[in-house]
mmCIF file of C-alpha atoms in Angstrom:
data_model
loop_
_atom_site.group_PDB
_atom_site.id
_atom_site.type_symbol
_atom_site.label_atom_id
_atom_site.label_comp_id
_atom_site.label_asym_id
_atom_site.label_seq_id
_atom_site.Cartn_x
_atom_site.Cartn_y
_atom_site.Cartn_z
ATOM 1 C CA SER N 1 -12.491 -34.535 14.758
ATOM 2 C CA VAL N 2 -10.817 -31.576 13.081
ATOM 3 C CA THR N 3 -13.414 -29.250 14.589
ATOM 4 C CA SER N 4 -12.490 -30.128 18.171
ATOM 5 C CA SER N 5 -8.773 -30.772 17.664
ATOM 6 C CA VAL N 6 -8.074 -27.242 16.398
ATOM 7 C CA TYR N 7 -8.734 -26.043 19.957
ATOM 8 C CA ASP N 8 -6.224 -28.477 21.465
ATOM 9 C CA TYR N 9 -3.422 -25.923 21.330
ATOM 10 C CA GLU N 10 0.271 -26.706 21.656
ATOM 11 C CA VAL N 11 2.013 -25.136 24.640
ATOM 12 C CA TYR N 12 5.597 -23.905 24.580
ATOM 13 C CA HIS N 13 7.312 -21.737 27.221
ATOM 14 C CA GLY N 14 3.954 -20.734 28.690
ATOM 15 C CA ARG N 15 2.435 -19.632 25.363
ATOM 16 C CA THR N 16 -0.130 -21.465 23.222
ATOM 17 C CA TYR N 17 0.239 -22.196 19.501
ATOM 18 C CA HIS N 18 -2.093 -23.435 16.777
ATOM 19 C CA SER N 19 -2.662 -27.185 16.568
ATOM 20 C CA TYR N 20 -4.067 -27.398 13.044
ATOM 21 C CA ASP N 21 -1.064 -28.268 10.852
ATOM 22 C CA ALA N 22 1.046 -27.795 13.995
ATOM 23 C CA GLY N 23 4.400 -26.077 13.586
ATOM 24 C CA SER N 24 3.475 -24.291 10.349
ATOM 25 C CA TYR N 25 3.553 -20.929 12.125
ATOM 26 C CA LEU N 26 5.929 -20.115 14.961
ATOM 27 C CA CYS N 27 4.084 -17.248 16.684
ATOM 28 C CA PRO N 28 1.597 -17.861 19.517
ATOM 29 C CA ASN N 29 -2.184 -17.445 19.389
ATOM 30 C CA ASP N 30 -3.016 -16.748 23.048
ATOM 31 C CA LYS N 31 -4.796 -13.766 24.599
ATOM 32 C CA LEU N 32 -1.538 -11.859 24.986
ATOM 33 C CA GLU N 33 -0.826 -12.184 21.278
ATOM 34 C CA GLN N 34 -4.415 -11.310 20.388
ATOM 35 C CA GLY N 35 -4.066 -8.113 22.389
ATOM 36 C CA ARG N 36 -0.881 -7.275 20.526
ATOM 37 C CA LEU N 37 -2.638 -7.850 17.196
ATOM 38 C CA HIS N 38 -5.303 -5.386 18.298
ATOM 39 C CA LEU N 39 -2.593 -2.784 18.982
ATOM 40 C CA GLN N 40 -1.132 -3.476 15.552
ATOM 41 C CA HIS N 41 -4.554 -3.052 13.918
ATOM 42 C CA ARG N 42 -5.112 0.294 15.679
ATOM 43 C CA ALA N 43 -1.690 1.623 14.725
ATOM 44 C CA LEU N 44 -2.047 0.657 11.073
ATOM 45 C CA GLY N 45 -5.541 2.089 10.944
ATOM 46 C CA ARG N 46 -4.168 5.449 12.030
ATOM 47 C CA LEU N 47 -1.220 5.167 9.659
ATOM 48 C CA PHE N 48 -3.548 4.612 6.690
ATOM 49 C CA GLY N 49 -5.943 7.386 7.706
ATOM 50 C CA ASP N 50 -8.614 4.891 8.763
ATOM 51 C CA ARG N 51 -8.643 3.362 5.283
ATOM 52 C CA LEU N 52 -9.013 -0.416 5.348
ATOM 53 C CA HIS N 53 -7.665 -0.732 1.818
ATOM 54 C CA LEU N 54 -5.890 1.464 -0.710
ATOM 55 C CA ALA N 55 -6.904 -0.452 -3.843
ATOM 56 C CA PRO N 56 -9.919 1.127 -5.622
ATOM 57 C CA LEU N 57 -12.488 -1.558 -4.835
ATOM 58 C CA GLN N 58 -15.761 0.068 -5.710
ATOM 59 C CA THR N 59 -15.668 0.762 -9.408
ATOM 60 C CA GLY N 60 -19.365 0.348 -10.120
ATOM 61 C CA LYS N 61 -19.765 -2.891 -8.159
ATOM 62 C CA THR N 62 -22.454 -3.063 -5.497
ATOM 63 C CA SER N 63 -21.538 -6.581 -4.332
ATOM 64 C CA GLY N 64 -18.600 -8.929 -4.450
ATOM 65 C CA ARG N 65 -16.403 -11.381 -2.590
ATOM 66 C CA ILE N 66 -13.462 -10.517 -0.309
ATOM 67 C CA LEU N 67 -10.806 -12.909 1.033
ATOM 68 C CA ASP N 68 -8.573 -12.033 4.000
ATOM 69 C CA VAL N 69 -5.641 -14.464 4.034
ATOM 70 C CA GLY N 70 -4.097 -14.989 7.485
ATOM 71 C CA THR N 71 -6.923 -13.117 9.186
ATOM 72 C CA GLY N 72 -5.627 -13.611 12.756
ATOM 73 C CA THR N 73 -8.235 -12.301 15.179
ATOM 74 C CA GLY N 74 -10.403 -11.295 12.211
ATOM 75 C CA GLU N 75 -10.534 -7.631 13.225
ATOM 76 C CA TRP N 76 -9.785 -6.296 9.723
ATOM 77 C CA ALA N 77 -12.283 -8.729 8.159
ATOM 78 C CA ILE N 78 -14.995 -7.639 10.607
ATOM 79 C CA CYS N 79 -14.364 -3.991 9.747
ATOM 80 C CA MET N 80 -14.565 -4.812 6.020
ATOM 81 C CA ALA N 81 -17.808 -6.737 6.479
ATOM 82 C CA ASP N 82 -19.298 -3.735 8.280
ATOM 83 C CA ALA N 83 -18.025 -1.328 5.612
ATOM 84 C CA TYR N 84 -19.289 -3.491 2.717
ATOM 85 C CA PRO N 85 -22.499 -5.098 4.019
ATOM 86 C CA SER N 86 -23.583 -6.309 0.562
ATOM 87 C CA TRP N 87 -20.250 -8.056 -0.058
ATOM 88 C CA GLN N 88 -19.352 -11.539 1.188
ATOM 89 C CA VAL N 89 -16.195 -11.553 3.326
ATOM 90 C CA ILE N 90 -14.166 -14.674 4.144
ATOM 91 C CA GLY N 91 -11.206 -14.864 6.516
ATOM 92 C CA THR N 92 -8.817 -17.818 6.775
ATOM 93 C CA ASP N 93 -6.272 -18.684 9.443
ATOM 94 C CA LEU N 94 -4.557 -21.587 11.194
ATOM 95 C CA SER N 95 -6.026 -20.597 14.583
ATOM 96 C CA PRO N 96 -9.728 -20.392 15.540
ATOM 97 C CA ILE N 97 -9.269 -17.193 17.552
ATOM 98 C CA GLN N 98 -11.915 -15.115 15.794
ATOM 99 C CA PRO N 99 -15.094 -14.036 17.629
ATOM 100 C CA LEU N 100 -18.250 -16.124 17.303
ATOM 101 C CA PHE N 101 -20.601 -13.189 16.800
ATOM 102 C CA VAL N 102 -19.737 -11.423 13.556
ATOM 103 C CA PRO N 103 -21.582 -9.590 10.766
ATOM 104 C CA PRO N 104 -23.885 -11.901 8.767
ATOM 105 C CA ASN N 105 -21.861 -11.423 5.574
ATOM 106 C CA LEU N 106 -18.639 -12.717 7.193
ATOM 107 C CA ALA N 107 -17.374 -16.285 7.634
ATOM 108 C CA PHE N 108 -14.097 -17.652 9.033
ATOM 109 C CA TYR N 109 -12.392 -20.913 8.007
ATOM 110 C CA ILE N 110 -9.421 -22.774 9.440
ATOM 111 C CA GLU N 111 -6.947 -23.355 6.602
ATOM 112 C CA ASN N 112 -3.238 -23.384 5.845
ATOM 113 C CA ALA N 113 -2.926 -20.783 3.100
ATOM 114 C CA ARG N 114 0.490 -22.139 2.095
ATOM 115 C CA GLU N 115 -1.357 -25.116 0.639
ATOM 116 C CA PRO N 116 -3.352 -24.905 -2.635
ATOM 117 C CA TRP N 117 -6.419 -22.737 -2.156
ATOM 118 C CA VAL N 118 -9.762 -24.442 -2.695
ATOM 119 C CA CYS N 119 -12.252 -21.703 -3.551
ATOM 120 C CA SER N 120 -15.826 -22.341 -4.618
ATOM 121 C CA GLU N 121 -15.836 -19.223 -6.803
ATOM 122 C CA PRO N 122 -13.454 -16.351 -7.555
ATOM 123 C CA PHE N 123 -13.027 -13.234 -5.450
ATOM 124 C CA ASP N 124 -13.104 -9.538 -6.265
ATOM 125 C CA TYR N 125 -10.529 -8.535 -3.666
ATOM 126 C CA ILE N 126 -7.880 -10.532 -1.783
ATOM 127 C CA HIS N 127 -5.907 -9.082 1.112
ATOM 128 C CA THR N 128 -2.916 -9.826 3.341
ATOM 129 C CA ARG N 129 -1.675 -7.703 6.220
ATOM 130 C CA ALA N 130 1.404 -8.077 8.438
ATOM 131 C CA THR N 131 2.098 -11.687 7.492
ATOM 132 C CA LEU N 132 5.609 -11.536 5.974
ATOM 133 C CA HIS N 133 7.409 -10.310 9.085
ATOM 134 C CA ALA N 134 5.758 -13.086 11.099
ATOM 135 C CA GLY N 135 7.288 -15.781 8.892
ATOM 136 C CA CYS N 136 4.036 -17.037 7.395
ATOM 137 C CA TRP N 137 5.350 -17.840 3.918
ATOM 138 C CA GLY N 138 8.013 -19.937 2.309
ATOM 139 C CA ASP N 139 7.459 -18.307 -1.090
ATOM 140 C CA PHE N 140 5.187 -15.264 -1.000
ATOM 141 C CA LYS N 141 5.168 -14.983 -4.781
ATOM 142 C CA GLN N 142 3.968 -18.541 -5.327
ATOM 143 C CA GLU N 143 1.872 -19.078 -2.206
ATOM 144 C CA VAL N 144 0.053 -15.740 -2.220
ATOM 145 C CA ILE N 145 0.470 -13.695 -5.410
ATOM 146 C CA GLU N 146 0.156 -16.544 -7.913
ATOM 147 C CA GLN N 147 -2.686 -18.212 -6.002
ATOM 148 C CA ALA N 148 -4.506 -14.892 -5.673
ATOM 149 C CA PHE N 149 -4.184 -14.276 -9.409
ATOM 150 C CA LYS N 150 -5.790 -17.654 -10.126
ATOM 151 C CA ASN N 151 -8.638 -17.016 -7.679
ATOM 152 C CA LEU N 152 -9.631 -13.477 -8.661
ATOM 153 C CA HIS N 153 -12.272 -12.421 -11.151
ATOM 154 C CA PRO N 154 -10.896 -10.394 -14.084
ATOM 155 C CA GLY N 155 -10.798 -6.846 -12.751
ATOM 156 C CA GLY N 156 -10.289 -8.083 -9.191
ATOM 157 C CA TRP N 157 -7.611 -6.680 -6.899
ATOM 158 C CA LEU N 158 -4.902 -8.137 -4.689
ATOM 159 C CA GLU N 159 -3.522 -5.925 -1.924
ATOM 160 C CA SER N 160 -0.602 -6.744 0.379
ATOM 161 C CA GLN N 161 0.027 -4.549 3.421
ATOM 162 C CA GLU N 162 3.351 -5.869 4.691
ATOM 163 C CA MET N 163 6.299 -4.846 6.836
ATOM 164 C CA GLY N 164 9.746 -4.554 5.364
ATOM 165 C CA CYS N 165 12.790 -4.776 7.603
ATOM 166 C CA LEU N 166 11.522 -4.876 11.190
ATOM 167 C CA VAL N 167 13.426 -1.766 12.282
ATOM 168 C CA GLN N 168 15.853 0.584 10.539
ATOM 169 C CA SER N 169 17.176 4.150 10.722
ATOM 170 C CA ASP N 170 18.243 6.755 8.157
ATOM 171 C CA ASP N 171 20.423 8.962 10.332
ATOM 172 C CA GLY N 172 22.868 6.550 11.948
ATOM 173 C CA THR N 173 21.301 6.688 15.406
ATOM 174 C CA LEU N 174 20.568 2.939 15.352
ATOM 175 C CA PRO N 175 23.917 1.301 16.249
ATOM 176 C CA LEU N 176 24.806 -1.427 13.765
ATOM 177 C CA ASP N 177 26.387 -3.485 16.548
ATOM 178 C CA GLY N 178 23.671 -2.762 19.118
ATOM 179 C CA PRO N 179 21.136 -5.227 20.550
ATOM 180 C CA LEU N 180 18.330 -4.183 18.172
ATOM 181 C CA SER N 181 20.445 -4.589 15.031
ATOM 182 C CA ARG N 182 21.791 -7.930 16.268
ATOM 183 C CA TRP N 183 18.240 -9.115 16.974
ATOM 184 C CA ILE N 184 17.079 -8.162 13.466
ATOM 185 C CA ALA N 185 20.044 -10.029 11.970
ATOM 186 C CA ASP N 186 19.208 -13.084 14.074
ATOM 187 C CA VAL N 187 15.531 -12.996 13.050
ATOM 188 C CA ASN N 188 16.403 -12.738 9.358
ATOM 189 C CA SER N 189 19.085 -15.435 9.439
ATOM 190 C CA ALA N 190 16.927 -17.813 11.488
ATOM 191 C CA SER N 191 13.992 -17.274 9.159
ATOM 192 C CA ALA N 192 16.103 -17.905 6.081
ATOM 193 C CA LYS N 193 17.494 -21.052 7.680
ATOM 194 C CA ILE N 194 14.013 -22.590 8.013
ATOM 195 C CA GLY N 195 12.867 -21.379 4.594
ATOM 196 C CA ARG N 196 10.625 -18.540 5.764
ATOM 197 C CA PRO N 197 12.233 -15.308 4.462
ATOM 198 C CA ARG N 198 10.818 -12.191 6.123
ATOM 199 C CA ASP N 199 12.645 -9.209 4.659
ATOM 200 C CA VAL N 200 11.184 -9.351 1.131
ATOM 201 C CA ALA N 201 8.347 -6.790 1.158
ATOM 202 C CA ASP N 202 10.313 -4.493 -1.150
ATOM 203 C CA ARG N 203 10.099 -7.174 -3.871
ATOM 204 C CA MET N 204 6.310 -7.540 -3.841
ATOM 205 C CA ALA N 205 5.583 -4.967 -6.576
ATOM 206 C CA GLN N 206 8.003 -6.695 -8.952
ATOM 207 C CA TRP N 207 6.419 -10.070 -8.204
ATOM 208 C CA TYR N 208 2.932 -8.685 -8.831
ATOM 209 C CA SER N 209 3.993 -7.557 -12.305
ATOM 210 C CA GLU N 210 5.798 -10.821 -13.067
ATOM 211 C CA VAL N 211 2.688 -12.831 -12.197
ATOM 212 C CA GLY N 212 0.516 -10.734 -14.511
ATOM 213 C CA PHE N 213 -1.113 -8.014 -12.412
ATOM 214 C CA VAL N 214 -1.545 -4.594 -14.020
ATOM 215 C CA ASP N 215 -2.004 -1.099 -12.583
ATOM 216 C CA VAL N 216 0.450 -2.120 -9.846
ATOM 217 C CA GLU N 217 1.019 0.558 -7.226
ATOM 218 C CA GLN N 218 3.386 0.629 -4.246
ATOM 219 C CA LYS N 219 3.012 2.962 -1.282
ATOM 220 C CA LEU N 220 5.775 3.171 1.335
ATOM 221 C CA PHE N 221 4.983 4.261 4.884
ATOM 222 C CA LYS N 222 7.458 4.812 7.701
ATOM 223 C CA ILE N 223 6.267 4.159 11.257
ATOM 224 C CA PRO N 224 8.485 5.447 14.105
ATOM 225 C CA VAL N 225 9.056 2.797 16.765
ATOM 226 C CA ASN N 226 8.335 5.218 19.610
ATOM 227 C CA SER N 227 7.371 8.892 19.954
ATOM 228 C CA TRP N 228 10.729 10.290 18.774
ATOM 229 C CA LEU N 229 9.284 11.958 15.648
ATOM 230 C CA GLN N 230 7.654 14.917 17.382
ATOM 231 C CA GLY N 231 5.603 17.567 15.592
ATOM 232 C CA THR N 232 4.775 15.417 12.570
ATOM 233 C CA GLY N 233 1.463 13.854 13.570
ATOM 234 C CA LEU N 234 3.213 10.488 13.715
ATOM 235 C CA GLU N 235 4.161 10.594 17.391
ATOM 236 C CA ASN N 236 0.891 9.014 18.541
ATOM 237 C CA ILE N 237 1.144 6.327 15.861
ATOM 238 C CA GLY N 238 4.733 5.754 16.950
ATOM 239 C CA ARG N 239 3.631 5.378 20.548
ATOM 240 C CA LEU N 240 1.120 2.690 19.538
ATOM 241 C CA TRP N 241 3.604 0.987 17.241
ATOM 242 C CA GLY N 242 6.211 0.984 19.973
ATOM 243 C CA LEU N 243 3.791 -0.782 22.329
ATOM 244 C CA ASN N 244 3.128 -3.312 19.579
ATOM 245 C CA LEU N 245 6.828 -3.967 18.983
ATOM 246 C CA HIS N 246 7.540 -4.181 22.721
ATOM 247 C CA GLU N 247 5.113 -7.095 22.861
ATOM 248 C CA ALA N 248 6.096 -8.497 19.442
ATOM 249 C CA VAL N 249 9.798 -9.160 19.982
ATOM 250 C CA GLU N 250 9.124 -12.165 22.217
ATOM 251 C CA PRO N 251 6.630 -14.053 19.979
ATOM 252 C CA LEU N 252 8.699 -13.218 16.890
ATOM 253 C CA SER N 253 11.809 -14.696 18.490
ATOM 254 C CA VAL N 254 11.410 -17.367 21.142
ATOM 255 C CA ARG N 255 10.205 -20.386 19.200
ATOM 256 C CA LEU N 256 11.961 -19.330 15.986
ATOM 257 C CA PHE N 257 15.342 -19.130 17.723
ATOM 258 C CA ASP N 258 14.780 -22.473 19.419
ATOM 259 C CA VAL N 259 13.929 -24.206 16.131
ATOM 260 C CA ALA N 260 16.480 -22.501 13.885
ATOM 261 C CA LEU N 261 19.347 -21.435 16.159
ATOM 262 C CA ASP N 262 19.075 -23.992 18.982
ATOM 263 C CA ARG N 263 18.782 -21.105 21.447
ATOM 264 C CA ASP N 264 16.639 -21.819 24.478
ATOM 265 C CA ALA N 265 13.803 -19.548 25.531
ATOM 266 C CA THR N 266 15.549 -18.274 28.655
ATOM 267 C CA ALA N 267 18.584 -17.077 26.702
ATOM 268 C CA THR N 268 16.336 -15.369 24.167
ATOM 269 C CA GLU N 269 14.316 -13.622 26.881
ATOM 270 C CA GLU N 270 17.520 -12.308 28.457
ATOM 271 C CA MET N 271 18.683 -10.925 25.102
ATOM 272 C CA LEU N 272 15.333 -9.201 24.518
ATOM 273 C CA VAL N 273 15.682 -7.035 27.643
ATOM 274 C CA ASP N 274 18.250 -4.844 25.863
ATOM 275 C CA VAL N 275 16.331 -5.022 22.571
ATOM 276 C CA ARG N 276 13.280 -3.488 24.251
ATOM 277 C CA LYS N 277 15.395 -0.799 25.900
ATOM 278 C CA GLU N 278 16.759 0.296 22.536
ATOM 279 C CA LEU N 279 13.290 0.232 20.971
ATOM 280 C CA GLU N 280 12.093 2.642 23.678
ATOM 281 C CA ASN N 281 15.090 4.999 23.404
ATOM 282 C CA PRO N 282 13.885 8.308 21.837
ATOM 283 C CA PHE N 283 17.449 9.132 20.808
ATOM 284 C CA VAL N 284 17.408 6.152 18.446
ATOM 285 C CA HIS N 285 15.483 7.435 15.425
ATOM 286 C CA ALA N 286 14.276 4.047 14.254
ATOM 287 C CA TYR N 287 11.217 3.184 12.191
ATOM 288 C CA THR N 288 9.471 0.288 10.508
ATOM 289 C CA ALA N 289 9.053 0.436 6.733
ATOM 290 C CA PHE N 290 5.557 -0.645 5.718
ATOM 291 C CA TYR N 291 4.794 -1.464 2.095
ATOM 292 C CA VAL N 292 1.314 -1.431 0.600
ATOM 293 C CA VAL N 293 1.215 -2.970 -2.874
ATOM 294 C CA TYR N 294 -1.912 -3.543 -4.933
ATOM 295 C CA GLY N 295 -2.615 -4.651 -8.485
ATOM 296 C CA ARG N 296 -5.497 -5.626 -10.747
ATOM 297 C CA LYS N 297 -6.040 -8.874 -12.617
ATOM 298 C CA PRO N 298 -6.672 -7.918 -16.259
#
């Protein structure tokens, strides 16, 4: 049955991957990856000042429906269910890696969100976080923004919290021919080759408006990739984000490079040694651009 088969994970190079609609997502789902997702959640929580959302949800509503698309471990959805106990929260993902004991107003479903959404009733708020850089979407505008617009109540909000280019620098300290820059180029070219573009977060606000959302806002955050930005309050966030990226480079690369570039896992792992060294170098003033875009359905 589907219920039992979703736990029959695929194994590749010692990591496990979702089995439901196998191959739709090229990052692992094992305990190591779940730990990394927890680091990511903590870092972003600090970046946003412990705000789970930036869209103005409560405008006179005491109850509603929330959808978290690509919920992963479900940590954000659990926090939202606790923060909004009178609202119904639903999280969807390809992997059943969410905890069994959750708030009573929260439910998780195994779905491929790239397919047409089947919703019993509209939502008041729909959310994505950190899905673009992981190669979740073939067409973010069609698969997420347009589907969200169709499945929101009038007055409902869509919010996308997504990474732009994985790593960049404004002061020239990130060598353009160095291992980190070459890795980013490989990730972007491999992703484009399989039809999963990753570096498109800066286009989300335009797409929101084209689809029909109003009151569209874009907030841009910069997260240092280690503790190089001293005296700004961001050094601790950078330390967390650096730990996240140190763990992320392998799951973001190994299977993708095998599928798209015909590069075996051993060769990729060898390349990533120097990538991690550059990520940890405090003299490289690199950061991740993080876009938060939200808009209202009129």
